[in-house]
Amino acid sequence: MELTPLQVQRYSRQLLLKEIGGQGQARLLAGRMVLVGAGGLGSPAAFYLAAAGVGRLVIVDDDQVELSNLQRQILHSQARLGEPKAASAATALHALNPEIEVIAQSERLSEENVMALVQQGDVILDGSDNFATRYLLNSACFRAGKPLVSAAVLGFEGQLATFRHGVDATAPCYRCLYPEVPAAGATPTCRSAGILGGVAGILGSWQAVEAIKELLGIGESLAGHLLLINSLHGQIMRIRIEQNPRCPVCRASAS
Ligand SMILES: [Zn+2]
């Protein structure tokens, strides 16, 4: 695919990168990504993917924009309070880059719709805020053979991991890392424990970078590792994660 003169201008700073160049840009423009959650993580992730020219973004979120979201969910604005977040996200992303396609899906992820959704992406980004959605996406990505870039934030801390269990049979999945759903109330949420907006910005931006790496096959995949970031103490830790031989998702057919 030949880039137009305007595309050469728009993407010039990343065309200069030898890992991307014209070929990588063409792949980005032909690329499709699904983002689950247009909140604190999905906002920076979607902005950077749209800015980079990922050709088709599917944004899934069944919430409406509330005033308490705007402290970190920078896709949305005061003027769009009450709008569905998916639609608000599409408005913001089109304003930034009108040449990409943004599909707003204002629906809750369920057993019924998750496979059809995951099939629409080359890479899936999980920016959701609950275990039920993370488990659903993890299983669906495994069955569909799609890489999943997952992030979570709370307070001043965040976690990031890429799961290539659907692509590489030896790679761990989200369920290997978190085998059981914690009891209700056992894990604090942003709603109950708070979050500094910029921390979601760090993790969501990093998620976009990992998603682009997975799409283009550049650099070293984060798969098999978990990044733990503590912004209050200025610390980043990268730990290895292994496949759990008793994992009900990625080892179910093996045992
Ligand atoms: Zn697993």
PDB file of C-alpha atoms and ligand atoms in Angstrom:
ATOM      1  CA  MET A   1       0.000   0.000   0.000  1.00  0.00           C
ATOM      2  CA  GLU A   2       1.380   3.370  -1.065  1.00  0.00           C
ATOM      3  CA  LEU A   3       1.162   6.151   1.540  1.00  0.00           C
ATOM      4  CA  THR A   4      -0.391   9.429   0.408  1.00  0.00           C
ATOM      5  CA  PRO A   5       1.644  12.658   0.774  1.00  0.00           C
ATOM      6  CA  LEU A   6      -0.571  13.661   3.729  1.00  0.00           C
ATOM      7  CA  GLN A   7      -0.005  10.304   5.395  1.00  0.00           C
ATOM      8  CA  VAL A   8       3.743  10.703   4.913  1.00  0.00           C
ATOM      9  CA  GLN A   9       3.461  14.057   6.723  1.00  0.00           C
ATOM     10  CA  ARG A  10       1.157  12.842   9.477  1.00  0.00           C
ATOM     11  CA  TYR A  11       3.226   9.787  10.330  1.00  0.00           C
ATOM     12  CA  SER A  12       6.662  11.209   9.473  1.00  0.00           C
ATOM     13  CA  ARG A  13       8.122  10.881  12.992  1.00  0.00           C
ATOM     14  CA  GLN A  14       7.369   7.173  13.211  1.00  0.00           C
ATOM     15  CA  LEU A  15       8.227   6.514   9.558  1.00  0.00           C
ATOM     16  CA  LEU A  16      11.748   7.532  10.600  1.00  0.00           C
ATOM     17  CA  LEU A  17      11.927   4.606  13.011  1.00  0.00           C
ATOM     18  CA  LYS A  18      13.691   1.704  11.312  1.00  0.00           C
ATOM     19  CA  GLU A  19      11.416  -0.759  13.162  1.00  0.00           C
ATOM     20  CA  ILE A  20       8.346   0.865  11.549  1.00  0.00           C
ATOM     21  CA  GLY A  21       9.112   2.681   8.291  1.00  0.00           C
ATOM     22  CA  GLY A  22       6.741   2.617   5.325  1.00  0.00           C
ATOM     23  CA  GLN A  23       6.040  -1.087   5.578  1.00  0.00           C
ATOM     24  CA  GLY A  24       5.185  -0.900   9.283  1.00  0.00           C
ATOM     25  CA  GLN A  25       2.965   2.114   8.678  1.00  0.00           C
ATOM     26  CA  ALA A  26       1.073   0.268   5.951  1.00  0.00           C
ATOM     27  CA  ARG A  27       0.567  -2.614   8.386  1.00  0.00           C
ATOM     28  CA  LEU A  28      -0.706  -0.201  11.055  1.00  0.00           C
ATOM     29  CA  LEU A  29      -3.148   1.345   8.581  1.00  0.00           C
ATOM     30  CA  ALA A  30      -4.426  -2.114   7.683  1.00  0.00           C
ATOM     31  CA  GLY A  31      -4.464  -3.148  11.367  1.00  0.00           C
ATOM     32  CA  ARG A  32      -7.529  -3.763  13.506  1.00  0.00           C
ATOM     33  CA  MET A  33      -7.585  -3.504  17.270  1.00  0.00           C
ATOM     34  CA  VAL A  34     -10.326  -4.036  19.828  1.00  0.00           C
ATOM     35  CA  LEU A  35     -10.261  -1.999  23.038  1.00  0.00           C
ATOM     36  CA  VAL A  36     -12.431  -3.126  25.900  1.00  0.00           C
ATOM     37  CA  GLY A  37     -13.101  -0.186  28.189  1.00  0.00           C
ATOM     38  CA  ALA A  38     -13.059   3.500  27.200  1.00  0.00           C
ATOM     39  CA  GLY A  39     -11.978   4.552  30.679  1.00  0.00           C
ATOM     40  CA  GLY A  40      -8.711   5.448  32.370  1.00  0.00           C
ATOM     41  CA  LEU A  41      -6.617   2.884  30.473  1.00  0.00           C
ATOM     42  CA  GLY A  42      -8.592   2.873  27.231  1.00  0.00           C
ATOM     43  CA  SER A  43      -8.366   6.663  26.899  1.00  0.00           C
ATOM     44  CA  PRO A  44      -4.603   7.048  26.431  1.00  0.00           C
ATOM     45  CA  ALA A  45      -4.349   3.690  24.651  1.00  0.00           C
ATOM     46  CA  ALA A  46      -7.003   4.636  22.085  1.00  0.00           C
ATOM     47  CA  PHE A  47      -5.555   8.120  21.572  1.00  0.00           C
ATOM     48  CA  TYR A  48      -2.079   6.765  20.798  1.00  0.00           C
ATOM     49  CA  LEU A  49      -3.374   3.976  18.554  1.00  0.00           C
ATOM     50  CA  ALA A  50      -5.534   6.428  16.613  1.00  0.00           C
ATOM     51  CA  ALA A  51      -2.663   8.899  16.381  1.00  0.00           C
ATOM     52  CA  ALA A  52      -0.359   6.154  15.102  1.00  0.00           C
ATOM     53  CA  GLY A  53      -2.860   5.361  12.350  1.00  0.00           C
ATOM     54  CA  VAL A  54      -4.180   1.943  13.388  1.00  0.00           C
ATOM     55  CA  GLY A  55      -6.788   1.647  10.650  1.00  0.00           C
ATOM     56  CA  ARG A  56      -9.726   0.274  12.576  1.00  0.00           C
ATOM     57  CA  LEU A  57     -10.448   0.610  16.284  1.00  0.00           C
ATOM     58  CA  VAL A  58     -13.401  -1.105  17.906  1.00  0.00           C
ATOM     59  CA  ILE A  59     -14.228   0.533  21.242  1.00  0.00           C
ATOM     60  CA  VAL A  60     -16.440  -1.441  23.609  1.00  0.00           C
ATOM     61  CA  ASP A  61     -17.951   0.155  26.705  1.00  0.00           C
ATOM     62  CA  ASP A  62     -21.486   0.139  28.051  1.00  0.00           C
ATOM     63  CA  ASP A  63     -21.081   3.085  30.458  1.00  0.00           C
ATOM     64  CA  GLN A  64     -22.007   6.743  30.150  1.00  0.00           C
ATOM     65  CA  VAL A  65     -19.641   9.645  30.782  1.00  0.00           C
ATOM     66  CA  GLU A  66     -19.839  10.951  34.358  1.00  0.00           C
ATOM     67  CA  LEU A  67     -18.194  13.977  35.919  1.00  0.00           C
ATOM     68  CA  SER A  68     -16.039  11.773  38.185  1.00  0.00           C
ATOM     69  CA  ASN A  69     -14.567  10.080  35.063  1.00  0.00           C
ATOM     70  CA  LEU A  70     -12.943  13.219  33.657  1.00  0.00           C
ATOM     71  CA  GLN A  71     -10.073  13.243  36.170  1.00  0.00           C
ATOM     72  CA  ARG A  72      -8.449  10.376  34.216  1.00  0.00           C
ATOM     73  CA  GLN A  73     -10.639   9.316  31.273  1.00  0.00           C
ATOM     74  CA  ILE A  74      -9.274  11.919  28.905  1.00  0.00           C
ATOM     75  CA  LEU A  75     -11.137  10.696  25.819  1.00  0.00           C
ATOM     76  CA  HIS A  76     -14.240  12.340  27.257  1.00  0.00           C
ATOM     77  CA  SER A  77     -15.106  15.944  27.974  1.00  0.00           C
ATOM     78  CA  GLN A  78     -17.398  18.129  30.026  1.00  0.00           C
ATOM     79  CA  ALA A  79     -19.546  18.729  26.939  1.00  0.00           C
ATOM     80  CA  ARG A  80     -20.209  15.007  26.522  1.00  0.00           C
ATOM     81  CA  LEU A  81     -21.383  14.205  30.069  1.00  0.00           C
ATOM     82  CA  GLY A  82     -24.165  11.613  29.886  1.00  0.00           C
ATOM     83  CA  GLU A  83     -23.168  10.339  26.419  1.00  0.00           C
ATOM     84  CA  PRO A  84     -22.269   6.688  25.944  1.00  0.00           C
ATOM     85  CA  LYS A  85     -18.514   6.396  26.462  1.00  0.00           C
ATOM     86  CA  ALA A  86     -18.010   4.411  23.252  1.00  0.00           C
ATOM     87  CA  ALA A  87     -19.623   7.189  21.183  1.00  0.00           C
ATOM     88  CA  SER A  88     -17.771   9.915  23.088  1.00  0.00           C
ATOM     89  CA  ALA A  89     -14.519   8.055  22.427  1.00  0.00           C
ATOM     90  CA  ALA A  90     -15.285   7.845  18.698  1.00  0.00           C
ATOM     91  CA  THR A  91     -15.882  11.620  18.586  1.00  0.00           C
ATOM     92  CA  ALA A  92     -12.529  12.345  20.271  1.00  0.00           C
ATOM     93  CA  LEU A  93     -10.581   9.880  18.119  1.00  0.00           C
ATOM     94  CA  HIS A  94     -12.074  11.140  14.857  1.00  0.00           C
ATOM     95  CA  ALA A  95     -11.186  14.696  15.816  1.00  0.00           C
ATOM     96  CA  LEU A  96      -7.578  13.575  16.250  1.00  0.00           C
ATOM     97  CA  ASN A  97      -7.359  11.373  13.153  1.00  0.00           C
ATOM     98  CA  PRO A  98     -10.290  11.419  10.727  1.00  0.00           C
ATOM     99  CA  GLU A  99      -8.727   8.877   8.386  1.00  0.00           C
ATOM    100  CA  ILE A 100      -9.124   5.890  10.696  1.00  0.00           C
ATOM    101  CA  GLU A 101     -12.315   3.934  11.250  1.00  0.00           C
ATOM    102  CA  VAL A 102     -13.704   3.875  14.791  1.00  0.00           C
ATOM    103  CA  ILE A 103     -16.519   1.501  15.654  1.00  0.00           C
ATOM    104  CA  ALA A 104     -18.321   2.401  18.898  1.00  0.00           C
ATOM    105  CA  GLN A 105     -19.998  -0.555  20.566  1.00  0.00           C
ATOM    106  CA  SER A 106     -22.022   0.475  23.584  1.00  0.00           C
ATOM    107  CA  GLU A 107     -22.622  -2.952  25.008  1.00  0.00           C
ATOM    108  CA  ARG A 108     -21.501  -5.071  27.923  1.00  0.00           C
ATOM    109  CA  LEU A 109     -19.145  -7.916  27.143  1.00  0.00           C
ATOM    110  CA  SER A 110     -20.816 -11.298  27.640  1.00  0.00           C
ATOM    111  CA  GLU A 111     -20.396 -14.986  26.823  1.00  0.00           C
ATOM    112  CA  GLU A 112     -22.689 -14.344  23.854  1.00  0.00           C
ATOM    113  CA  ASN A 113     -20.848 -11.476  22.169  1.00  0.00           C
ATOM    114  CA  VAL A 114     -17.218 -11.916  23.227  1.00  0.00           C
ATOM    115  CA  MET A 115     -16.093 -14.282  20.429  1.00  0.00           C
ATOM    116  CA  ALA A 116     -17.588 -12.160  17.647  1.00  0.00           C
ATOM    117  CA  LEU A 117     -15.905  -9.141  19.176  1.00  0.00           C
ATOM    118  CA  VAL A 118     -12.460 -10.686  19.559  1.00  0.00           C
ATOM    119  CA  GLN A 119     -12.593 -11.923  15.939  1.00  0.00           C
ATOM    120  CA  GLN A 120     -12.703  -8.280  14.834  1.00  0.00           C
ATOM    121  CA  GLY A 121      -9.188  -7.510  16.073  1.00  0.00           C
ATOM    122  CA  ASP A 122      -5.609  -8.492  15.259  1.00  0.00           C
ATOM    123  CA  VAL A 123      -4.709  -7.483  18.823  1.00  0.00           C
ATOM    124  CA  ILE A 124      -7.043  -7.079  21.799  1.00  0.00           C
ATOM    125  CA  LEU A 125      -6.515  -4.554  24.611  1.00  0.00           C
ATOM    126  CA  ASP A 126      -8.117  -5.145  27.970  1.00  0.00           C
ATOM    127  CA  GLY A 127      -8.692  -1.900  29.831  1.00  0.00           C
ATOM    128  CA  SER A 128     -11.628  -3.200  31.836  1.00  0.00           C
ATOM    129  CA  ASP A 129     -11.993  -2.868  35.591  1.00  0.00           C
ATOM    130  CA  ASN A 130     -13.345  -6.260  36.644  1.00  0.00           C
ATOM    131  CA  PHE A 131     -12.303  -9.898  36.786  1.00  0.00           C
ATOM    132  CA  ALA A 132     -15.395 -11.222  34.993  1.00  0.00           C
ATOM    133  CA  THR A 133     -14.512  -9.256  31.845  1.00  0.00           C
ATOM    134  CA  ARG A 134     -10.805 -10.119  32.090  1.00  0.00           C
ATOM    135  CA  TYR A 135     -11.584 -13.848  32.339  1.00  0.00           C
ATOM    136  CA  LEU A 136     -14.035 -13.678  29.432  1.00  0.00           C
ATOM    137  CA  LEU A 137     -11.522 -11.878  27.215  1.00  0.00           C
ATOM    138  CA  ASN A 138      -8.701 -14.200  28.228  1.00  0.00           C
ATOM    139  CA  SER A 139     -10.637 -17.337  27.240  1.00  0.00           C
ATOM    140  CA  ALA A 140     -11.930 -15.793  24.023  1.00  0.00           C
ATOM    141  CA  CYS A 141      -8.444 -14.625  22.961  1.00  0.00           C
ATOM    142  CA  PHE A 142      -7.093 -18.110  23.661  1.00  0.00           C
ATOM    143  CA  ARG A 143      -9.791 -19.745  21.528  1.00  0.00           C
ATOM    144  CA  ALA A 144      -9.470 -17.174  18.747  1.00  0.00           C
ATOM    145  CA  GLY A 145      -5.651 -17.194  18.762  1.00  0.00           C
ATOM    146  CA  LYS A 146      -5.317 -13.456  19.366  1.00  0.00           C
ATOM    147  CA  PRO A 147      -2.697 -11.654  21.456  1.00  0.00           C
ATOM    148  CA  LEU A 148      -4.139  -9.894  24.494  1.00  0.00           C
ATOM    149  CA  VAL A 149      -2.515  -6.855  26.088  1.00  0.00           C
ATOM    150  CA  SER A 150      -3.872  -6.437  29.583  1.00  0.00           C
ATOM    151  CA  ALA A 151      -3.431  -3.654  32.117  1.00  0.00           C
ATOM    152  CA  ALA A 152      -4.807  -2.726  35.509  1.00  0.00           C
ATOM    153  CA  VAL A 153      -4.345   0.279  37.781  1.00  0.00           C
ATOM    154  CA  LEU A 154      -5.131   1.291  41.319  1.00  0.00           C
ATOM    155  CA  GLY A 155      -3.914   4.151  43.439  1.00  0.00           C
ATOM    156  CA  PHE A 156      -0.343   4.931  42.337  1.00  0.00           C
ATOM    157  CA  GLU A 157       0.284   1.425  40.995  1.00  0.00           C
ATOM    158  CA  GLY A 158      -0.254  -0.526  37.824  1.00  0.00           C
ATOM    159  CA  GLN A 159       0.321  -3.874  36.145  1.00  0.00           C
ATOM    160  CA  LEU A 160       0.871  -4.714  32.519  1.00  0.00           C
ATOM    161  CA  ALA A 161       1.168  -8.028  30.690  1.00  0.00           C
ATOM    162  CA  THR A 162       0.847  -9.443  27.189  1.00  0.00           C
ATOM    163  CA  PHE A 163      -0.717 -12.874  26.809  1.00  0.00           C
ATOM    164  CA  ARG A 164       0.133 -14.776  23.644  1.00  0.00           C
ATOM    165  CA  HIS A 165      -1.375 -18.038  24.845  1.00  0.00           C
ATOM    166  CA  GLY A 166      -3.589 -18.168  21.775  1.00  0.00           C
ATOM    167  CA  VAL A 167      -0.541 -17.847  19.512  1.00  0.00           C
ATOM    168  CA  ASP A 168       2.153 -19.702  21.474  1.00  0.00           C
ATOM    169  CA  ALA A 169       1.107 -22.915  23.268  1.00  0.00           C
ATOM    170  CA  THR A 170       3.815 -22.558  25.922  1.00  0.00           C
ATOM    171  CA  ALA A 171       2.907 -18.982  26.923  1.00  0.00           C
ATOM    172  CA  PRO A 172       0.983 -18.340  30.152  1.00  0.00           C
ATOM    173  CA  CYS A 173      -2.468 -16.744  30.139  1.00  0.00           C
ATOM    174  CA  TYR A 174      -4.238 -14.315  32.465  1.00  0.00           C
ATOM    175  CA  ARG A 175      -5.845 -17.225  34.287  1.00  0.00           C
ATOM    176  CA  CYS A 176      -2.409 -18.796  34.927  1.00  0.00           C
ATOM    177  CA  LEU A 177      -1.578 -15.580  36.765  1.00  0.00           C
ATOM    178  CA  TYR A 178      -4.929 -15.191  38.538  1.00  0.00           C
ATOM    179  CA  PRO A 179      -6.489 -18.682  38.826  1.00  0.00           C
ATOM    180  CA  GLU A 180      -9.498 -17.687  40.924  1.00  0.00           C
ATOM    181  CA  VAL A 181     -11.833 -14.696  41.004  1.00  0.00           C
ATOM    182  CA  PRO A 182     -11.138 -12.941  44.314  1.00  0.00           C
ATOM    183  CA  ALA A 183     -14.094 -12.876  46.684  1.00  0.00           C
ATOM    184  CA  ALA A 184     -16.347  -9.855  46.266  1.00  0.00           C
ATOM    185  CA  GLY A 185     -14.905  -6.971  48.265  1.00  0.00           C
ATOM    186  CA  ALA A 186     -11.479  -8.639  48.614  1.00  0.00           C
ATOM    187  CA  THR A 187      -9.886  -6.482  45.935  1.00  0.00           C
ATOM    188  CA  PRO A 188     -10.212  -2.708  46.111  1.00  0.00           C
ATOM    189  CA  THR A 189     -11.377  -0.828  43.015  1.00  0.00           C
ATOM    190  CA  CYS A 190     -10.699   2.686  41.737  1.00  0.00           C
ATOM    191  CA  ARG A 191     -14.216   3.549  42.868  1.00  0.00           C
ATOM    192  CA  SER A 192     -13.469   2.499  46.453  1.00  0.00           C
ATOM    193  CA  ALA A 193      -9.727   3.139  46.770  1.00  0.00           C
ATOM    194  CA  GLY A 194      -8.959   5.915  44.255  1.00  0.00           C
ATOM    195  CA  ILE A 195      -6.518   6.374  41.386  1.00  0.00           C
ATOM    196  CA  LEU A 196      -4.192   9.141  40.246  1.00  0.00           C
ATOM    197  CA  GLY A 197      -5.154   9.900  36.639  1.00  0.00           C
ATOM    198  CA  GLY A 198      -1.612  10.053  35.299  1.00  0.00           C
ATOM    199  CA  VAL A 199      -0.954   6.508  36.502  1.00  0.00           C
ATOM    200  CA  ALA A 200      -3.716   5.235  34.219  1.00  0.00           C
ATOM    201  CA  GLY A 201      -2.046   7.396  31.554  1.00  0.00           C
ATOM    202  CA  ILE A 202       1.289   5.586  31.989  1.00  0.00           C
ATOM    203  CA  LEU A 203      -0.236   2.122  31.829  1.00  0.00           C
ATOM    204  CA  GLY A 204      -2.658   2.865  28.975  1.00  0.00           C
ATOM    205  CA  SER A 205       0.119   4.447  26.902  1.00  0.00           C
ATOM    206  CA  TRP A 206       2.389   1.480  27.544  1.00  0.00           C
ATOM    207  CA  GLN A 207      -0.470  -0.836  26.553  1.00  0.00           C
ATOM    208  CA  ALA A 208      -0.730   0.966  23.191  1.00  0.00           C
ATOM    209  CA  VAL A 209       3.013   0.524  22.620  1.00  0.00           C
ATOM    210  CA  GLU A 210       2.848  -3.211  23.379  1.00  0.00           C
ATOM    211  CA  ALA A 211      -0.197  -3.603  21.112  1.00  0.00           C
ATOM    212  CA  ILE A 212       1.686  -1.932  18.241  1.00  0.00           C
ATOM    213  CA  LYS A 213       4.692  -4.192  18.903  1.00  0.00           C
ATOM    214  CA  GLU A 214       2.443  -7.263  18.732  1.00  0.00           C
ATOM    215  CA  LEU A 215       0.795  -6.092  15.504  1.00  0.00           C
ATOM    216  CA  LEU A 216       4.114  -5.343  13.797  1.00  0.00           C
ATOM    217  CA  GLY A 217       6.115  -8.141  15.418  1.00  0.00           C
ATOM    218  CA  ILE A 218       8.881  -5.761  16.474  1.00  0.00           C
ATOM    219  CA  GLY A 219      11.086  -5.697  19.554  1.00  0.00           C
ATOM    220  CA  GLU A 220      10.754  -8.193  22.351  1.00  0.00           C
ATOM    221  CA  SER A 221       7.228  -9.259  23.263  1.00  0.00           C
ATOM    222  CA  LEU A 222       6.282  -8.751  26.876  1.00  0.00           C
ATOM    223  CA  ALA A 223       4.617 -12.195  26.802  1.00  0.00           C
ATOM    224  CA  GLY A 224       5.647 -14.343  29.754  1.00  0.00           C
ATOM    225  CA  HIS A 225       6.339 -11.308  31.915  1.00  0.00           C
ATOM    226  CA  LEU A 226       4.411  -9.090  34.254  1.00  0.00           C
ATOM    227  CA  LEU A 227       5.399  -5.454  34.697  1.00  0.00           C
ATOM    228  CA  LEU A 228       4.651  -3.990  38.101  1.00  0.00           C
ATOM    229  CA  ILE A 229       4.841  -0.222  38.322  1.00  0.00           C
ATOM    230  CA  ASN A 230       4.788   1.773  41.537  1.00  0.00           C
ATOM    231  CA  SER A 231       4.786   5.447  40.622  1.00  0.00           C
ATOM    232  CA  LEU A 232       4.772   6.673  44.224  1.00  0.00           C
ATOM    233  CA  HIS A 233       8.141   5.013  44.803  1.00  0.00           C
ATOM    234  CA  GLY A 234       9.404   5.405  41.230  1.00  0.00           C
ATOM    235  CA  GLN A 235       9.846   1.667  40.798  1.00  0.00           C
ATOM    236  CA  ILE A 236       9.309  -0.731  37.927  1.00  0.00           C
ATOM    237  CA  MET A 237       9.685  -4.473  38.336  1.00  0.00           C
ATOM    238  CA  ARG A 238       9.560  -7.084  35.579  1.00  0.00           C
ATOM    239  CA  ILE A 239       8.867 -10.593  36.754  1.00  0.00           C
ATOM    240  CA  ARG A 240       8.639 -13.845  34.790  1.00  0.00           C
ATOM    241  CA  ILE A 241       5.315 -15.613  34.787  1.00  0.00           C
ATOM    242  CA  GLU A 242       4.971 -19.294  33.946  1.00  0.00           C
ATOM    243  CA  GLN A 243       2.172 -21.371  32.560  1.00  0.00           C
ATOM    244  CA  ASN A 244       0.156 -22.983  35.355  1.00  0.00           C
ATOM    245  CA  PRO A 245      -0.044 -26.724  34.572  1.00  0.00           C
ATOM    246  CA  ARG A 246      -3.519 -26.801  36.119  1.00  0.00           C
ATOM    247  CA  CYS A 247      -4.823 -23.713  34.277  1.00  0.00           C
ATOM    248  CA  PRO A 248      -8.468 -24.332  33.281  1.00  0.00           C
ATOM    249  CA  VAL A 249      -8.059 -22.173  30.151  1.00  0.00           C
ATOM    250  CA  CYS A 250      -4.759 -22.736  28.361  1.00  0.00           C
ATOM    251  CA  ARG A 251      -4.029 -26.222  29.788  1.00  0.00           C
ATOM    252  CA  ALA A 252      -7.553 -27.624  29.683  1.00  0.00           C
ATOM    253  CA  SER A 253      -7.041 -29.508  26.418  1.00  0.00           C
ATOM    254  CA  ALA A 254      -3.495 -30.593  27.322  1.00  0.00           C
ATOM    255  CA  SER A 255      -4.356 -32.447  30.541  1.00  0.00           C
TER     256      SER A 255
HETATM  257 ZN    ZN B   1      -3.483 -20.341  31.488  1.00  0.00          ZN
END
